[in-house]
Amino acid sequence: MKPVPLILLTGFEPFGGEVINPSWEAVKNLDGELICRHRIKAIKLPCVFHDALSQLTEAIEYHQPALVLCVGQASGRSELTLERIGINIDDARIADNRGQQPIDEPVIAEGPAAYFATLPIKAMVRDLREAGIPAAVSNTAGTFVCNHVLYGMLHQLSQTPECRGGFLHIPLAPEQASRLPGTPSMALETVIHGLRLMLATAVTTATDIHESAGLTH
Ligand code: PCA
């Protein structure tokens, strides 16, 4: 019997003084689930430059997934945002969970300036919107640990094109946003539902749709 292909799904531990990170709160619910004949393996990454990436690298080598989706929290965003690009720069506004605050350092010395996500992000956004879930393509994952992990993962996967990878930023959970008036949030159940939908689209869509997600600013 052929082994069941695996989806590696990651969330982050809390950072920046928060007590939860909605990315891990959502992702942990899907551990072990089957989506379109793919088994989900969920792991939690530390919000620490380099450590997060080496744990992810090891997990990819160990599990040999068919697809990797990393998920992180993005305060201020109101939609599920699929990142288009990871850039080769660490420029931290705050310290990570180990007190590191790199400024203008490359993620990978001598690496290219950027990598594009290899998931069908536009088809994933379309299917989320059709299901009534606010979603968009994002053209920046920032310059903190999430971009670091996205860039490093795509650098690794550039050697194994049969495995596709991408990154999802999610809004704060309502209980986090309630302490920050005016900040958008999304219910955990909606994020979990969205994750199931977008993973099904990702594993069943080989080529992304040709539809504008362009911006004029
Ligand atoms: N969000 C941070 C890092 C961990 C997380 O959940 C970011 O956007 O870089």
Short mmCIF file of N, CA and C in Angstrom, two decimals, residues 4 42 48 97 103 155 170 191:
data_model
loop_
_atom_site.label_atom_id
_atom_site.label_comp_id
_atom_site.label_asym_id
_atom_site.label_seq_id
_atom_site.Cartn_x
_atom_site.Cartn_y
_atom_site.Cartn_z
N VAL A 4 0.20 7.33 2.93
CA VAL A 4 -0.68 8.50 2.75
C VAL A 4 0.20 9.75 2.68
N ALA A 42 0.39 18.55 12.39
CA ALA A 42 0.49 19.93 12.90
C ALA A 42 1.63 20.05 13.91
N VAL A 48 11.15 32.47 17.29
CA VAL A 48 12.57 32.73 17.48
C VAL A 48 13.26 32.59 16.11
N ASN A 97 11.26 35.79 20.90
CA ASN A 97 11.10 35.20 22.24
C ASN A 97 12.41 34.81 22.91
N ILE A 103 18.66 43.32 12.62
CA ILE A 103 18.32 44.47 11.77
C ILE A 103 19.09 44.32 10.45
N HIS A 155 13.34 28.43 0.32
CA HIS A 155 14.73 28.16 -0.08
C HIS A 155 14.98 26.65 -0.03
N ILE A 170 -3.08 35.25 9.69
CA ILE A 170 -4.48 35.30 10.14
C ILE A 170 -4.67 36.48 11.11
N VAL A 191 -11.46 30.46 11.14
CA VAL A 191 -10.09 30.18 10.68
C VAL A 191 -9.94 28.68 10.40
#
